[in-house]
mmCIF file of C-alpha atoms and ligand atoms in Angstrom:
data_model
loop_
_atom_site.group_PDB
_atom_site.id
_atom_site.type_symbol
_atom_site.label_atom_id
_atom_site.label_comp_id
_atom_site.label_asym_id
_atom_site.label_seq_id
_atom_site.Cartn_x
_atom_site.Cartn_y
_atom_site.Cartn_z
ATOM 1 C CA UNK A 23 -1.217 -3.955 -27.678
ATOM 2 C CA UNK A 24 1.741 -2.466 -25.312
ATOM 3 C CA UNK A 25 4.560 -0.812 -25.917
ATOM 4 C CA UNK A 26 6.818 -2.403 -28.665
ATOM 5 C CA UNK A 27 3.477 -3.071 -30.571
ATOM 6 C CA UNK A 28 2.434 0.964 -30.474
ATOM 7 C CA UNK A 29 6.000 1.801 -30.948
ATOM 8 C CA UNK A 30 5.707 0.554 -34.710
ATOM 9 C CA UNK A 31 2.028 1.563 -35.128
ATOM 10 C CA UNK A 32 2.436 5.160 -34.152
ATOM 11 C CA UNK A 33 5.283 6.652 -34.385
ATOM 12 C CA UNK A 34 5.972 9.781 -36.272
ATOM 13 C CA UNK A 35 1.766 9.617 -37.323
ATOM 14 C CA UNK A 36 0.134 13.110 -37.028
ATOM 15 C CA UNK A 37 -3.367 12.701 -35.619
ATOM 16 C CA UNK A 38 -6.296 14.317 -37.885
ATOM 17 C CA UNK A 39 -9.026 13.384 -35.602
ATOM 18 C CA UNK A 40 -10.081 12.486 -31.753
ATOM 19 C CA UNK A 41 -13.391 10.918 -30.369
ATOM 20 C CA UNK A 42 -14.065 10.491 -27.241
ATOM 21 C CA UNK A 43 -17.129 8.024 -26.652
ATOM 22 C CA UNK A 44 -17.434 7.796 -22.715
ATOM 23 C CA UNK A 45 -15.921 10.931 -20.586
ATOM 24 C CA UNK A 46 -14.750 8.447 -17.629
ATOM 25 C CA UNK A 47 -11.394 7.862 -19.146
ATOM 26 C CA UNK A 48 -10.971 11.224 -19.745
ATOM 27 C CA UNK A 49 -11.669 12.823 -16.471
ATOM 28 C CA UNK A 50 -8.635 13.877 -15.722
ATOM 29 C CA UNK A 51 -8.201 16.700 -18.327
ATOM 30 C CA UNK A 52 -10.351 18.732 -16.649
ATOM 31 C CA UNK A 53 -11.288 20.719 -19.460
ATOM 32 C CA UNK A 54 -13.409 18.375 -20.726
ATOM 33 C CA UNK A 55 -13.588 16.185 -23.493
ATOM 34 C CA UNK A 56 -14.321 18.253 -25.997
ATOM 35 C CA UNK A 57 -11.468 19.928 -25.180
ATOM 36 C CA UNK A 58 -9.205 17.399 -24.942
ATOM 37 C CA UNK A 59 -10.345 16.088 -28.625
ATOM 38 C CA UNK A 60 -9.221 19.335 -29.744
ATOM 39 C CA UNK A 61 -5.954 19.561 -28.026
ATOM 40 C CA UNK A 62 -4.443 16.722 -29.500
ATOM 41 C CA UNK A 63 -5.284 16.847 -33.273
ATOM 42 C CA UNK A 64 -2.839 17.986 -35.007
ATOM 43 C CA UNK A 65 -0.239 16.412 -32.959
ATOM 44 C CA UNK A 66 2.886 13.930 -33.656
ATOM 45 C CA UNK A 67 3.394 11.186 -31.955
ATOM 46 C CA UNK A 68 7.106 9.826 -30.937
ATOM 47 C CA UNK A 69 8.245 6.756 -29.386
ATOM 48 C CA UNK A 70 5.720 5.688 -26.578
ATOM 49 C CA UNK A 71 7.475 5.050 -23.324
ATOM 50 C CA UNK A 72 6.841 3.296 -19.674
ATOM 51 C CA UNK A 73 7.095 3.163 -16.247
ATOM 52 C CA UNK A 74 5.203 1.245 -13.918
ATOM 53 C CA UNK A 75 1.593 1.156 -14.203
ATOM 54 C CA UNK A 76 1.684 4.111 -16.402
ATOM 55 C CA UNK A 77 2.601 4.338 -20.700
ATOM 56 C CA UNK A 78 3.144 8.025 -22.137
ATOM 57 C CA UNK A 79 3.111 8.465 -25.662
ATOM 58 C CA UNK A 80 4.977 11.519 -26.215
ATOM 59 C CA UNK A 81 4.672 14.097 -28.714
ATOM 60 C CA UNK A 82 7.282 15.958 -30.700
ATOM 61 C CA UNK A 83 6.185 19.231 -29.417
ATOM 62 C CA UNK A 84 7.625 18.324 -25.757
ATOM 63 C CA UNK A 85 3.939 17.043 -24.757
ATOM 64 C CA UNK A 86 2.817 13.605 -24.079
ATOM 65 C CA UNK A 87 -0.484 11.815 -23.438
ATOM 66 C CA UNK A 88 -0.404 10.190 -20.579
ATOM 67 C CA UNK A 89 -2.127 6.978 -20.105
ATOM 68 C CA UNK A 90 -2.763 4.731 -16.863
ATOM 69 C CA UNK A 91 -3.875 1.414 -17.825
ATOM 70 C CA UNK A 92 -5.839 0.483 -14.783
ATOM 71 C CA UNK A 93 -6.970 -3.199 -14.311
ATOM 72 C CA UNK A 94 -8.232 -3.329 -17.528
ATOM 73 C CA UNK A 95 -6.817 -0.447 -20.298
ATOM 74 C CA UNK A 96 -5.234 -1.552 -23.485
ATOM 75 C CA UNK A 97 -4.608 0.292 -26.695
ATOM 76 C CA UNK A 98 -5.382 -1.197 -30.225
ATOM 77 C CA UNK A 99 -4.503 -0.321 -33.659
ATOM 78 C CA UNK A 100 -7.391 -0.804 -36.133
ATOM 79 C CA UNK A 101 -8.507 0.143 -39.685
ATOM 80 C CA UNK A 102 -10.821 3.264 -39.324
ATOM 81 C CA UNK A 103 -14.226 1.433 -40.429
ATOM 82 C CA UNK A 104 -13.560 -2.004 -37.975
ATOM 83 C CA UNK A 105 -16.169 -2.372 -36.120
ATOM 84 C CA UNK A 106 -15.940 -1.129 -32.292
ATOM 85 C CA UNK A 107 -14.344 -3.620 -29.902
ATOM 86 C CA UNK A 108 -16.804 -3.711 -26.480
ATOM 87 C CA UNK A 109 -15.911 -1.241 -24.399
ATOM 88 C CA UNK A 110 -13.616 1.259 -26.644
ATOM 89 C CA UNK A 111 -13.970 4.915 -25.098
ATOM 90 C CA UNK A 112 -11.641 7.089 -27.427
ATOM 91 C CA UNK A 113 -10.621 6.541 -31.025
ATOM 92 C CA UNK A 114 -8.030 8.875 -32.447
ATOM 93 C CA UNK A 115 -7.841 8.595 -36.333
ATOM 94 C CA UNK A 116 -4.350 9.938 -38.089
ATOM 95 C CA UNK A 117 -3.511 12.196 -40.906
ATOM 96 C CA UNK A 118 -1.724 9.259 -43.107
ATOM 97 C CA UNK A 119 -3.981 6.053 -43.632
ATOM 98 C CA UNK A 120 -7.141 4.011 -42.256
ATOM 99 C CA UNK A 121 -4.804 2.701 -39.274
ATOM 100 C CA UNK A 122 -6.257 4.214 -35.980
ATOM 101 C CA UNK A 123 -5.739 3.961 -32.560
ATOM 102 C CA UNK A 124 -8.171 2.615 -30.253
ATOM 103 C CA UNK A 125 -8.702 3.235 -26.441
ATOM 104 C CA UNK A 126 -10.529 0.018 -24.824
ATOM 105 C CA UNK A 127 -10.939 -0.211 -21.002
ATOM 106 C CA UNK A 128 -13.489 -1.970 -19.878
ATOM 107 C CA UNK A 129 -13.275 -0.982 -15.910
ATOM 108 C CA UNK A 130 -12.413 2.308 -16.701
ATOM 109 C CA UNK A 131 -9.619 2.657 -13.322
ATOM 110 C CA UNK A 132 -7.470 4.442 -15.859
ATOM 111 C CA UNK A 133 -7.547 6.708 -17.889
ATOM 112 C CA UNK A 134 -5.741 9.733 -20.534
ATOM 113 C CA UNK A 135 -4.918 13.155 -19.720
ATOM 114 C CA UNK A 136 -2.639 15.568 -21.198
ATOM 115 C CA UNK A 137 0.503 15.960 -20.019
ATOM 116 C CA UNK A 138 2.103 19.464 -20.656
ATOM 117 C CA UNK A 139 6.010 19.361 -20.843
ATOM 118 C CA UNK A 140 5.686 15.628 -20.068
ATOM 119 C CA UNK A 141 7.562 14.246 -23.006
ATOM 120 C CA UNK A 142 10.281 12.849 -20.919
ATOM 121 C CA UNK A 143 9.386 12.130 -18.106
ATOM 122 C CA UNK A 144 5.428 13.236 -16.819
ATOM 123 C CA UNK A 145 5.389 14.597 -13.246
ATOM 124 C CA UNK A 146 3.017 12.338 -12.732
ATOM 125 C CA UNK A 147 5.056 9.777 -12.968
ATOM 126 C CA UNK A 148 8.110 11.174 -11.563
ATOM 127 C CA UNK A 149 7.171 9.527 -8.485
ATOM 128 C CA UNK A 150 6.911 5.950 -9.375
ATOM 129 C CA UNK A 151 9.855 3.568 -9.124
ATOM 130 C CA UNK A 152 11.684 1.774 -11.732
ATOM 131 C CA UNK A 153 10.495 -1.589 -12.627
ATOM 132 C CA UNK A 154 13.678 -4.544 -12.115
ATOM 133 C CA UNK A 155 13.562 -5.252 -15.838
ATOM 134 C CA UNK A 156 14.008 -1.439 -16.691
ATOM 135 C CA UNK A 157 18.023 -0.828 -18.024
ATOM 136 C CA UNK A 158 18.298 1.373 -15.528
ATOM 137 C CA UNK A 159 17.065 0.114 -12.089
ATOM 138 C CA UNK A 160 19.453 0.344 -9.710
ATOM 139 C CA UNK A 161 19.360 -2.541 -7.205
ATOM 140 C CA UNK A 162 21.566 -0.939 -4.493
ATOM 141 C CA UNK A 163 19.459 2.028 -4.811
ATOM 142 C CA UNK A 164 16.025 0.222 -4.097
ATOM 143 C CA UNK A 165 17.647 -1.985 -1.442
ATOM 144 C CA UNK A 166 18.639 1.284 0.529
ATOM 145 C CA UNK A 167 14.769 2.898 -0.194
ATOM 146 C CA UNK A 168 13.458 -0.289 1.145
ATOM 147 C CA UNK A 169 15.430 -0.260 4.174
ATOM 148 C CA UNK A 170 14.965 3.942 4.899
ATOM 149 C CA UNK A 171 10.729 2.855 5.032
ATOM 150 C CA UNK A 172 9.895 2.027 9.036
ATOM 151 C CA UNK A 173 7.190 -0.627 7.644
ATOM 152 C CA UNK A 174 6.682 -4.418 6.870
ATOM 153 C CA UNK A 175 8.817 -5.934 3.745
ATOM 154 C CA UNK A 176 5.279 -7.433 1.943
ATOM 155 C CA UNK A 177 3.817 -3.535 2.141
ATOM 156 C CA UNK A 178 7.289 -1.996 1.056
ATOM 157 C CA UNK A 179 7.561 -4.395 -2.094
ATOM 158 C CA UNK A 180 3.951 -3.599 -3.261
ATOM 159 C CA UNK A 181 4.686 0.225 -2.809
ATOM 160 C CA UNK A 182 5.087 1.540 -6.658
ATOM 161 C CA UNK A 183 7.181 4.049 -5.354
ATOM 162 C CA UNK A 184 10.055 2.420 -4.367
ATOM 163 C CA UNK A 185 9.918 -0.441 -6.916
ATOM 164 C CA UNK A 186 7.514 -0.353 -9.390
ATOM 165 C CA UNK A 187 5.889 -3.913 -11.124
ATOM 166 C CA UNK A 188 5.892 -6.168 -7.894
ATOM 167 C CA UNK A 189 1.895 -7.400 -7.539
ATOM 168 C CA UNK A 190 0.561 -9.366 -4.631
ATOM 169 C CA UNK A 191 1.097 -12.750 -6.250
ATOM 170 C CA UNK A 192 5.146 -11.601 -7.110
ATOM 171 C CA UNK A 193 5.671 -10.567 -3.430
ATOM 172 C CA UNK A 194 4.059 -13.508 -2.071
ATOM 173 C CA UNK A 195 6.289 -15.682 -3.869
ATOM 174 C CA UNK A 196 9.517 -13.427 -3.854
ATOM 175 C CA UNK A 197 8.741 -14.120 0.002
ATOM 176 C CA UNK A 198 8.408 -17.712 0.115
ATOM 177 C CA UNK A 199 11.774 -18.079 -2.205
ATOM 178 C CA UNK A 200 13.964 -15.956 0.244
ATOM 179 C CA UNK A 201 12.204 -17.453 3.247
ATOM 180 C CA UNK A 202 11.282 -13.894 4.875
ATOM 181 C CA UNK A 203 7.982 -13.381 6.728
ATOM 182 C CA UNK A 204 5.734 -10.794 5.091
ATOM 183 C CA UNK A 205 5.829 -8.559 8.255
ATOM 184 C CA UNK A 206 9.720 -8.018 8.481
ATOM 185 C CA UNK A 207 10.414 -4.958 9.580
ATOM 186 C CA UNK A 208 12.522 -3.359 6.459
ATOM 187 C CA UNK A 209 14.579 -1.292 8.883
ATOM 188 C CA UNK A 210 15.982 -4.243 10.375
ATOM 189 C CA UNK A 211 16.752 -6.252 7.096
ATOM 190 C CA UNK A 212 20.512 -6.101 6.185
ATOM 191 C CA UNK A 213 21.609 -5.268 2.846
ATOM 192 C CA UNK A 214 21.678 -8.750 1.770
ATOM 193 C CA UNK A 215 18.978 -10.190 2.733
ATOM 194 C CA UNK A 216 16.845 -6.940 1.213
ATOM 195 C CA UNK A 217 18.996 -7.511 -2.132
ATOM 196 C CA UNK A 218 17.849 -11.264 -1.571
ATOM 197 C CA UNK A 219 14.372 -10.490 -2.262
ATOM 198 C CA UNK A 220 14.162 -7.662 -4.473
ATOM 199 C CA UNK A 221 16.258 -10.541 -6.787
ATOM 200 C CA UNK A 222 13.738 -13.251 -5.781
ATOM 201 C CA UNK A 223 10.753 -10.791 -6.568
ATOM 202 C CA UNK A 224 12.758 -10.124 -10.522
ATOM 203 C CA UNK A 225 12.646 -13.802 -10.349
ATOM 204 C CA UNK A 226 9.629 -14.627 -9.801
ATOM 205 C CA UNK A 227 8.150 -12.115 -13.000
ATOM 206 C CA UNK A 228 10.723 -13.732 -15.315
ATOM 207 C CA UNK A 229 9.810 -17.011 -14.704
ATOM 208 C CA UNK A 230 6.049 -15.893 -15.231
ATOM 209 C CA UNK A 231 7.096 -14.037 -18.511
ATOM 210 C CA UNK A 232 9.213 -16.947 -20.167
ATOM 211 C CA UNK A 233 6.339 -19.592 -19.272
ATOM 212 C CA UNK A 234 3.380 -17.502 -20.105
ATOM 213 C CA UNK A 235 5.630 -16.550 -23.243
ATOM 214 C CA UNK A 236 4.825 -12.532 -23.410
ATOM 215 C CA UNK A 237 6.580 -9.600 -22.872
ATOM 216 C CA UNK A 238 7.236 -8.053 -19.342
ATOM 217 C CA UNK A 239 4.898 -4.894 -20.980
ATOM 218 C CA UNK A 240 1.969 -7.513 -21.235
ATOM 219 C CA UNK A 241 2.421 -8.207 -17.273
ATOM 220 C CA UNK A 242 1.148 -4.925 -16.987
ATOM 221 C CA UNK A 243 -1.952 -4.663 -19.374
ATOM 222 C CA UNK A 244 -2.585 -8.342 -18.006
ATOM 223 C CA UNK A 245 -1.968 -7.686 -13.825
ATOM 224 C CA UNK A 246 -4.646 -9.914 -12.671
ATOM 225 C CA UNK A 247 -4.397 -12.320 -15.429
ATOM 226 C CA UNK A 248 -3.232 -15.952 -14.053
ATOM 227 C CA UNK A 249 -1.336 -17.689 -17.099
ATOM 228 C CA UNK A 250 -0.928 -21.564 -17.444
ATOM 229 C CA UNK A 251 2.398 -20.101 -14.797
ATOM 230 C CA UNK A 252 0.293 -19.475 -12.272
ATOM 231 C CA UNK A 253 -1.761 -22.684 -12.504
ATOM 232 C CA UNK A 254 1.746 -24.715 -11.817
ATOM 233 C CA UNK A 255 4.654 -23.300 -10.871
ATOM 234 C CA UNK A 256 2.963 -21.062 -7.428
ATOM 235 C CA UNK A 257 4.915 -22.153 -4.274
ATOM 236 C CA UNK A 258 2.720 -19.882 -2.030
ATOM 237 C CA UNK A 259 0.058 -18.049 -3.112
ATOM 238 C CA UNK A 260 -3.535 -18.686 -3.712
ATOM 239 C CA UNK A 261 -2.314 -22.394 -1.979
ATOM 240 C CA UNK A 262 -3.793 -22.186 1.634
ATOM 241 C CA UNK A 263 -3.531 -25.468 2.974
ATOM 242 C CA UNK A 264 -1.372 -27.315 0.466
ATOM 243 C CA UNK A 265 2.007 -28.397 1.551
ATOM 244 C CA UNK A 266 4.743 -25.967 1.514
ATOM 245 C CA UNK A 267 6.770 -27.377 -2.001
ATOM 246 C CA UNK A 268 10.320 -27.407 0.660
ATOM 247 C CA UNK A 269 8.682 -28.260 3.942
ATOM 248 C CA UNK A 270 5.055 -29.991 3.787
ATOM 249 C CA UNK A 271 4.094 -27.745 6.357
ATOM 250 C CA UNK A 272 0.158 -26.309 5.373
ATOM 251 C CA UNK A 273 0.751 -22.896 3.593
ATOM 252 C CA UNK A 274 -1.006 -20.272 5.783
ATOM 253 C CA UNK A 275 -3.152 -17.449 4.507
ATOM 254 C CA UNK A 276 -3.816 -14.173 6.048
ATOM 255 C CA UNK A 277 -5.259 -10.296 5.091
ATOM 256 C CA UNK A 278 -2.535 -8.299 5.135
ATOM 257 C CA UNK A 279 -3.936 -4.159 4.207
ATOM 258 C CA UNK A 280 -6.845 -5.555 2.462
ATOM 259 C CA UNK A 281 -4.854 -8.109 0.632
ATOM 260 C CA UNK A 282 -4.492 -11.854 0.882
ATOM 261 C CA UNK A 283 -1.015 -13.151 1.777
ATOM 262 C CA UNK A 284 0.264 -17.044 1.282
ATOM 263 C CA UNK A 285 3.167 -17.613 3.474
ATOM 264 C CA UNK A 286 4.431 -20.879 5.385
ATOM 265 C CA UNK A 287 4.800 -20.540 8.740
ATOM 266 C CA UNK A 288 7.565 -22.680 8.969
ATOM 267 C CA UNK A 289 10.245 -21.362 6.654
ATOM 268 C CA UNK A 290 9.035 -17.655 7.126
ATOM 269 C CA UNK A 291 9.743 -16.883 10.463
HETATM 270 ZN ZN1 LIG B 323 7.812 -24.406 4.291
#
């Protein structure tokens, strides 16, 4: 369940009642989760929003709770008496019918907190870059944050703060399409050839959404998931040893900060 799906299922619901069955996800609200159980009943819920890794579903008293999905969060609407899905850790039951809302994280990275004021925009999120597929990323705008960084182009596309969305597989393949080695220096990249990859990076996650058939929310809720996409239609990644699809050259693998990178040594000089 992501965005457009909680958009119908609760907005404008008043919550009547919170449960919180395992404190991890909740550790952020430092009052505890008592606490937090009793700071949001009673509350309204508007139209959940998104950036990055991170949903907020804001209230409409200027509040919002603030969710990070983690590697494996999800929410889930479900009829009060359902039975429990593995690994749900807060239910929150509303004021107008047997339709709750369900918490389920099984790895439990994530988590909800409280946002005060955070309606519009949570500070903690204020940070995190816009996603390509969000109406208002600004391409020029990311291609001249890219270029400001002193650091290699693979590590600048993975940092959420500058553009937000771009995993290791993306990168590796944004890479391979626009024929750039993953340790470019950004600083030296020209305009072009930074707009060249951003674009090949937006590429590479439509072409993943209109295979796998899902929404560009679900990429997010799903980060490690490999769709039938994956299995076909990877030039670079996860291919060590294969022929590069333009060259034939073996694709080359190495660790680049703790990650593995796909690149062919020929065309990515
Ligand atoms: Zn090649």
């Amino acid at each position: 369940m992501v965005r457009r799906g909680l958009a119908t299922g609760i907005t404008g619901r008043q919550i009547a009642s919170v449960q919180v069955l395992h404190p991890r996800p909740v550790r952020r609200h430092l009052p505890g989760a008592a606490d937090f159980e009793h700071q949001l009943t009673g509350r309204t819920f508007a139209a959940p929003r998104r950036r990055g890794k991170y949903l907020w579903l804001p209230f409409t008293d200027g509040d919002a709770l603030l969710a990070h999905l983690g590697m494996s969060g999800q929410f889930r609407l479900a009829p009060a008496a359902a039975p429990l899905a593995p690994n749900t850790r807060v239910l929150i039951g509303f004021a107008d019918g047997e339709l709750g809302l369900r918490f389920v994280d099984q790895r439990m990275f994530g988590g909800l907190s409280l946002s005060p004021g955070g309606a519009e925009l949570p500070h903690e999120v204020a940070h995190i870059g816009r996603d390509p597929f969000d109406p208002e990323f600004d391409l020029a705008a990311a291609v001249a944050r890219l270029r400001a960084k002193r650091t290699g182009i693979k590590r600048a596309l993975l940092d959420q703060q500058l553009i937000s969305g771009i995993g290791n597989i993306y990168a590796d393949e944004a890479l391979w399409a626009a024929r750039m080695h993953y340790a470019h220096p950004t600083q030296t990249l020209t305009r072009a050839r930074a707009a060249e990859v951003v674009t090949a990076a937006a590429a590479v996650m439509r072409g993943a959404l209109g295979q796998g058939g899902t929404s560009f929310d679900a990429l997010y809720v799903n980060v490690n998931g490999t769709s039938g996409y994956f299995d076909r239609s990877l030039a670079a990644y996860g291919r060590e040893g294969e022929p590069c699809p333009r060259c034939a050259a073996p694709i080359k693998a190495v660790v680049v900060g703790q990650r593995s990178s796909f690149y062919c040594s020929i065309c990515q000089r």
